[in-house]
Amino acid sequence: MHAICARTGELSLVELPDPSPAAGEVQITVAAAGVNRADLLQRTGHYPPPPGASDILGLEVSGIITALGPGVPDWQVGDEVCALLAGGGYATQVTVPAGQLLPVPRGVDLISASALPEVACTAWSNLVEVARLRAGESVLVVGGSGGIGSHAIQLAAALGARVVTTAGGPERVQRCLDLGADVALDHRALAGRELACAVKEASGGGVDVILDVLGAGSLATHLASLATGGRLVVIGMQQGRHGEIDLGRLLAKRASIHGTTLRSRSAQDKAEIVAAVQSHVWPLIEQEQVRPVVHAVLPLRDAGRAHELLDSGAVFGKVLLQV
């Protein structure tokens, strides 16, 4: 097979032996792979793969099953699937535990399906399973123009929540509104206390849930934006990993802060999340209440250019690599 490997920060296309599925795994001939910020971090040595995972970049793919390992009763060779990975997606072949497979949703083409596993599993597990978001509550999706953000806006709206989001610039703000956000705020015009005040005004006093990709640099703003009993879920550290919070404000609001990751979870945990996504999110996709948001599709050999594009801040939604 061919794969993209990161060596001293540079990406190169190399030839490697084809992987063989072990017990409980399937082999996929890859059609496309999603590009995620975690890939950029891994490339620069800041996000190593968990023990036992492939060191090839790539956390999600779509493709066709070409081989089954022992003990895989529910899938067949030839099935069109997408999959959540711990690594290995930037390749022409990949093996994955069967519990991390999803059928390609009806109405979604095989290439676009590669944009779904990581964002769908991240948004569902954090908004619903961690933050317990319910219909009628309000949620702030930080960075609504990103891959996770553009999916989370649609999911939260479909679940009946009032959605507030942030994006940079009028055009991106409007696109977030088009995805279903009730209020979209331009973070280039608002920051700190002003942003918190705008969020509180948009939500009638504070949001019940915040899905945050920024981390340390926005802790104070987000704590100020929460309603009483609010839940802040931190899933990224784009603004740093060390910060201070006002514990008095946290206690007075009876609020909570959660930090989660997806990649390092056990195969069993991932299988449970994938099963929940198939049960609850896939019907929303097939009903066109939630759709993949794809900014660009580049050839696998242009992975370096895809990383530059994602890092530029110009992307709305996902960048994909087509094999």
Coordinates of C-alpha atoms in Angstrom, one line a residue:
M1 CA 0.0 0.0 0.0
H2 CA 0.9 3.7 -0.2
A3 CA 0.7 5.9 2.9
I4 CA 1.7 9.4 4.0
C5 CA 4.3 9.4 6.8
A6 CA 5.6 12.3 8.8
R7 CA 9.3 12.4 9.2
T8 CA 11.0 15.3 10.9
G9 CA 7.8 17.3 10.3
E10 CA 7.7 16.7 6.6
L11 CA 5.1 14.6 4.8
S12 CA 6.1 12.0 2.2
L13 CA 4.3 9.3 0.2
V14 CA 5.9 5.9 0.9
E15 CA 5.3 2.3 0.0
L16 CA 4.5 -0.1 2.9
P17 CA 3.3 -3.7 3.3
D18 CA -0.5 -4.1 3.1
P19 CA -2.0 -4.5 6.6
S20 CA -3.9 -7.7 7.4
P21 CA -7.0 -7.7 9.6
A22 CA -6.6 -9.4 13.0
A23 CA -9.5 -11.0 14.9
G24 CA -12.4 -8.6 15.1
E25 CA -11.0 -6.3 12.5
V26 CA -11.7 -5.5 8.9
Q27 CA -9.5 -4.2 6.1
I28 CA -10.7 -1.2 4.1
T29 CA -9.5 0.0 0.7
V30 CA -9.6 3.7 1.4
A31 CA -11.6 6.1 -0.8
A32 CA -10.9 9.3 1.3
A33 CA -9.5 10.4 4.6
G34 CA -10.5 13.3 6.8
V35 CA -7.9 15.9 7.8
N36 CA -8.1 17.0 11.4
R37 CA -6.1 19.5 13.6
A38 CA -4.9 16.5 15.6
D39 CA -3.0 15.4 12.4
L40 CA -1.2 18.8 12.3
L41 CA -0.2 18.4 16.0
Q42 CA 1.0 14.8 15.4
R43 CA 3.1 15.9 12.4
T44 CA 5.0 18.4 14.6
G45 CA 5.5 15.9 17.5
H46 CA 2.8 17.3 19.8
Y47 CA 0.2 14.6 19.7
P48 CA 1.8 11.1 19.4
P49 CA -0.5 8.1 18.7
P50 CA -1.7 6.0 21.6
P51 CA 0.3 2.8 22.3
G52 CA -0.3 0.2 19.7
A53 CA -1.8 2.6 17.1
S54 CA -0.4 3.2 13.7
D55 CA 2.0 6.1 13.4
I56 CA 0.5 7.0 10.0
L57 CA -1.6 10.1 10.2
G58 CA -5.3 10.0 9.8
L59 CA -8.2 9.5 12.3
E60 CA -11.1 8.8 9.9
V61 CA -11.7 7.3 6.5
S62 CA -14.3 6.1 4.1
G63 CA -13.9 3.2 1.7
I64 CA -14.9 -0.4 0.8
I65 CA -14.3 -3.5 3.0
T66 CA -11.9 -5.8 1.2
A67 CA -11.1 -8.4 3.9
L68 CA -12.5 -9.6 7.2
G69 CA -10.6 -10.9 10.1
P70 CA -11.9 -13.8 12.2
G71 CA -15.0 -13.1 14.3
V72 CA -16.6 -10.3 12.2
P73 CA -20.2 -11.4 11.6
D74 CA -22.0 -8.2 10.8
W75 CA -20.1 -6.9 7.8
Q76 CA -19.3 -8.2 4.3
V77 CA -16.6 -7.7 1.7
G78 CA -17.8 -5.0 -0.6
D79 CA -19.7 -3.0 2.0
E80 CA -19.2 0.8 1.7
V81 CA -18.3 2.1 5.2
C82 CA -16.7 5.0 7.1
A83 CA -14.6 4.4 10.2
L84 CA -13.2 6.1 13.3
L85 CA -9.5 5.3 13.7
A86 CA -6.7 5.8 16.2
G87 CA -4.4 6.4 13.2
G88 CA -3.5 5.1 9.8
G89 CA -6.0 6.9 7.6
Y90 CA -3.7 8.7 5.2
A91 CA -3.2 5.4 3.3
T92 CA -4.6 3.3 0.5
Q93 CA -5.4 0.4 2.9
V94 CA -6.2 0.4 6.7
T95 CA -7.4 -2.1 9.3
V96 CA -9.8 -1.1 12.0
P97 CA -11.8 -2.8 14.7
A98 CA -15.3 -3.7 13.4
G99 CA -16.9 -1.8 16.3
Q100 CA -15.6 1.4 14.9
L101 CA -17.3 1.0 11.5
L102 CA -20.3 2.9 10.3
P103 CA -22.3 2.3 7.1
V104 CA -22.2 5.2 4.6
P105 CA -25.4 7.1 5.3
R106 CA -28.1 7.1 2.6
G107 CA -27.8 10.3 0.5
V108 CA -24.1 10.8 1.3
D109 CA -21.4 9.9 -1.3
L110 CA -18.5 7.7 -0.4
I111 CA -15.9 10.5 -0.5
S112 CA -18.0 12.9 1.7
A113 CA -18.6 10.2 4.2
S114 CA -15.0 10.4 5.3
A115 CA -15.9 13.8 6.8
L116 CA -18.3 12.3 9.3
P117 CA -16.8 9.8 11.8
E118 CA -14.5 12.0 13.9
V119 CA -16.8 15.0 14.0
A120 CA -20.0 13.0 14.6
C121 CA -18.5 10.9 17.4
T122 CA -16.9 14.0 19.0
A123 CA -20.0 16.1 18.9
W124 CA -22.4 13.4 20.0
S125 CA -20.2 12.1 22.9
N126 CA -19.5 15.5 24.3
L127 CA -22.8 17.4 23.7
V128 CA -25.1 14.5 24.7
E129 CA -23.2 11.9 26.7
V130 CA -20.9 14.3 28.7
A131 CA -22.8 17.6 28.7
R132 CA -26.3 16.0 28.7
L133 CA -27.7 18.7 26.3
R134 CA -31.5 18.5 26.1
A135 CA -34.1 20.1 23.9
G136 CA -34.9 23.6 25.0
E137 CA -31.5 24.2 26.5
S138 CA -28.9 26.6 25.0
V139 CA -25.5 25.8 23.8
L140 CA -22.4 27.8 22.7
V141 CA -20.5 26.1 19.9
V142 CA -17.1 27.7 19.9
G143 CA -15.6 27.9 16.4
G144 CA -18.7 27.1 14.4
S145 CA -16.8 27.3 11.1
G146 CA -14.5 24.3 12.0
G147 CA -15.1 20.7 11.2
I148 CA -16.4 19.8 14.7
G149 CA -18.2 23.2 15.0
S150 CA -20.1 23.0 11.7
H151 CA -21.3 19.5 12.6
A152 CA -22.1 20.4 16.2
I153 CA -24.3 23.4 15.2
Q154 CA -26.4 21.1 13.0
L155 CA -26.6 18.4 15.6
A156 CA -27.6 20.7 18.5
A157 CA -30.2 22.4 16.4
A158 CA -31.6 19.0 15.3
L159 CA -31.8 18.0 19.0
G160 CA -33.9 21.1 19.7
A161 CA -31.4 23.3 21.5
R162 CA -31.0 27.0 21.0
V163 CA -27.6 27.4 19.3
V164 CA -25.2 30.3 19.7
T165 CA -21.8 30.1 17.9
T166 CA -18.7 32.1 17.1
A167 CA -16.9 32.6 13.8
G168 CA -14.5 35.0 12.3
G169 CA -15.9 37.5 9.9
P170 CA -19.4 38.3 8.4
E171 CA -19.3 35.6 5.7
R172 CA -18.5 32.8 8.1
V173 CA -21.0 34.2 10.6
Q174 CA -23.7 34.0 7.9
R175 CA -22.7 30.4 6.9
C176 CA -23.1 29.3 10.6
L177 CA -26.6 30.8 10.6
D178 CA -27.3 28.9 7.4
L179 CA -26.3 25.7 9.1
G180 CA -29.0 26.3 11.8
A181 CA -27.4 28.5 14.5
D182 CA -29.9 30.9 16.1
V183 CA -27.2 33.5 16.8
A184 CA -23.7 33.7 15.4
L185 CA -21.2 36.1 16.9
D186 CA -18.1 37.5 15.1
H187 CA -15.2 36.8 17.5
R188 CA -13.0 39.2 15.5
A189 CA -15.3 42.0 16.7
L190 CA -16.0 40.7 20.2
A191 CA -13.7 39.3 22.8
G192 CA -13.4 38.7 26.5
R193 CA -16.2 40.5 28.6
E194 CA -17.9 41.8 25.4
L195 CA -18.2 38.3 24.0
A196 CA -19.5 37.0 27.3
C197 CA -22.1 39.7 27.5
A198 CA -23.2 39.0 23.9
V199 CA -23.5 35.3 24.6
K200 CA -25.6 36.0 27.7
E201 CA -27.8 38.3 25.8
A202 CA -28.3 35.8 23.0
S203 CA -29.2 33.0 25.4
G204 CA -31.3 34.9 27.9
G205 CA -28.8 35.0 30.8
G206 CA -26.2 32.4 29.9
V207 CA -25.8 29.2 28.0
D208 CA -26.4 25.7 29.5
V209 CA -23.6 24.1 27.6
I210 CA -20.3 25.3 26.0
L211 CA -18.4 23.1 23.5
D212 CA -14.9 24.6 23.6
V213 CA -11.9 24.0 21.3
L214 CA -9.9 26.9 22.6
G215 CA -8.8 25.9 26.1
A216 CA -6.9 28.0 28.6
G217 CA -7.1 31.4 26.9
S218 CA -10.9 31.5 27.0
L219 CA -11.7 29.9 30.4
A220 CA -12.7 33.2 32.1
T221 CA -14.9 34.2 29.1
H222 CA -16.6 30.9 29.0
L223 CA -17.2 30.7 32.7
A224 CA -18.8 34.1 32.6
S225 CA -21.0 33.0 29.7
L226 CA -22.4 29.9 31.5
A227 CA -25.9 29.9 33.1
T228 CA -26.5 28.5 36.6
G229 CA -25.8 24.8 36.4
G230 CA -24.0 25.2 33.1
R231 CA -21.5 22.7 31.7
L232 CA -18.3 23.7 30.0
V233 CA -16.8 20.8 27.9
V234 CA -13.2 21.4 26.8
I235 CA -12.1 19.4 23.8
G236 CA -9.2 21.4 22.4
M237 CA -6.3 23.7 23.5
Q238 CA -5.8 26.1 20.6
Q239 CA -5.3 28.9 23.1
G240 CA -3.1 26.9 25.5
R241 CA -3.3 24.3 28.2
H242 CA -2.6 26.2 31.4
G243 CA -5.1 28.8 32.7
E244 CA -6.8 30.2 35.8
I245 CA -10.4 30.1 36.8
D246 CA -12.4 31.9 39.4
L247 CA -13.5 29.1 41.6
G248 CA -15.9 31.4 43.4
R249 CA -17.8 32.0 40.2
L250 CA -17.7 28.3 39.4
L251 CA -19.3 27.5 42.8
A252 CA -21.8 30.3 42.7
K253 CA -23.1 29.1 39.4
R254 CA -23.0 25.4 40.4
A255 CA -21.2 24.9 37.1
S256 CA -19.0 22.1 36.0
I257 CA -16.0 21.8 33.7
H258 CA -15.2 18.6 31.7
G259 CA -12.2 17.7 29.7
T260 CA -12.4 14.9 27.1
T261 CA -10.5 13.3 24.3
L262 CA -11.6 10.6 21.8
R263 CA -8.4 9.2 20.2
S264 CA -7.0 7.6 23.4
R265 CA -10.2 5.9 24.5
S266 CA -10.4 2.1 24.5
A267 CA -11.8 0.2 21.6
Q268 CA -14.8 -0.7 23.7
D269 CA -15.5 2.9 24.5
K270 CA -15.2 3.9 20.9
A271 CA -17.5 1.1 19.8
E272 CA -20.1 2.3 22.2
I273 CA -19.9 5.9 20.9
V274 CA -20.0 4.7 17.3
A275 CA -23.1 2.5 18.1
A276 CA -24.8 5.5 19.6
V277 CA -23.9 7.7 16.7
Q278 CA -25.3 5.2 14.2
S279 CA -28.5 5.0 16.3
H280 CA -29.1 8.7 16.9
V281 CA -27.1 10.8 14.4
W282 CA -27.2 8.7 11.2
P283 CA -31.0 9.0 11.0
L284 CA -30.6 12.8 11.2
I285 CA -28.1 12.7 8.4
E286 CA -30.4 10.5 6.2
Q287 CA -33.2 13.0 6.9
E288 CA -30.9 15.8 5.8
Q289 CA -31.1 17.6 9.2
V290 CA -27.3 17.1 9.5
R291 CA -25.0 17.1 6.5
P292 CA -21.2 16.8 6.0
V293 CA -19.6 20.2 5.4
V294 CA -16.7 19.8 3.0
H295 CA -14.5 22.7 2.2
A296 CA -12.1 21.0 -0.2
V297 CA -11.0 17.6 -1.5
L298 CA -7.3 17.1 -2.4
P299 CA -5.4 14.1 -3.7
L300 CA -3.6 12.0 -1.0
R301 CA -0.2 13.0 -2.4
D302 CA -1.1 16.6 -1.5
A303 CA -1.4 16.0 2.2
G304 CA 1.1 18.7 2.9
R305 CA -1.0 21.3 1.0
A306 CA -4.1 20.1 2.9
H307 CA -2.3 20.8 6.2
E308 CA -1.3 24.2 5.0
L309 CA -4.9 24.9 4.0
L310 CA -6.3 23.8 7.3
D311 CA -3.7 25.8 9.2
S312 CA -4.5 28.9 7.2
G313 CA -7.8 29.5 9.0
A314 CA -9.6 29.8 5.6
V315 CA -11.4 26.4 5.9
F316 CA -15.1 26.2 6.6
G317 CA -15.9 22.6 7.6
K318 CA -13.6 19.7 6.6
V319 CA -10.7 19.1 4.2
L320 CA -10.5 15.6 2.7
L321 CA -7.8 13.6 1.0
Q322 CA -9.0 11.4 -1.9
V323 CA -7.1 8.3 -2.6

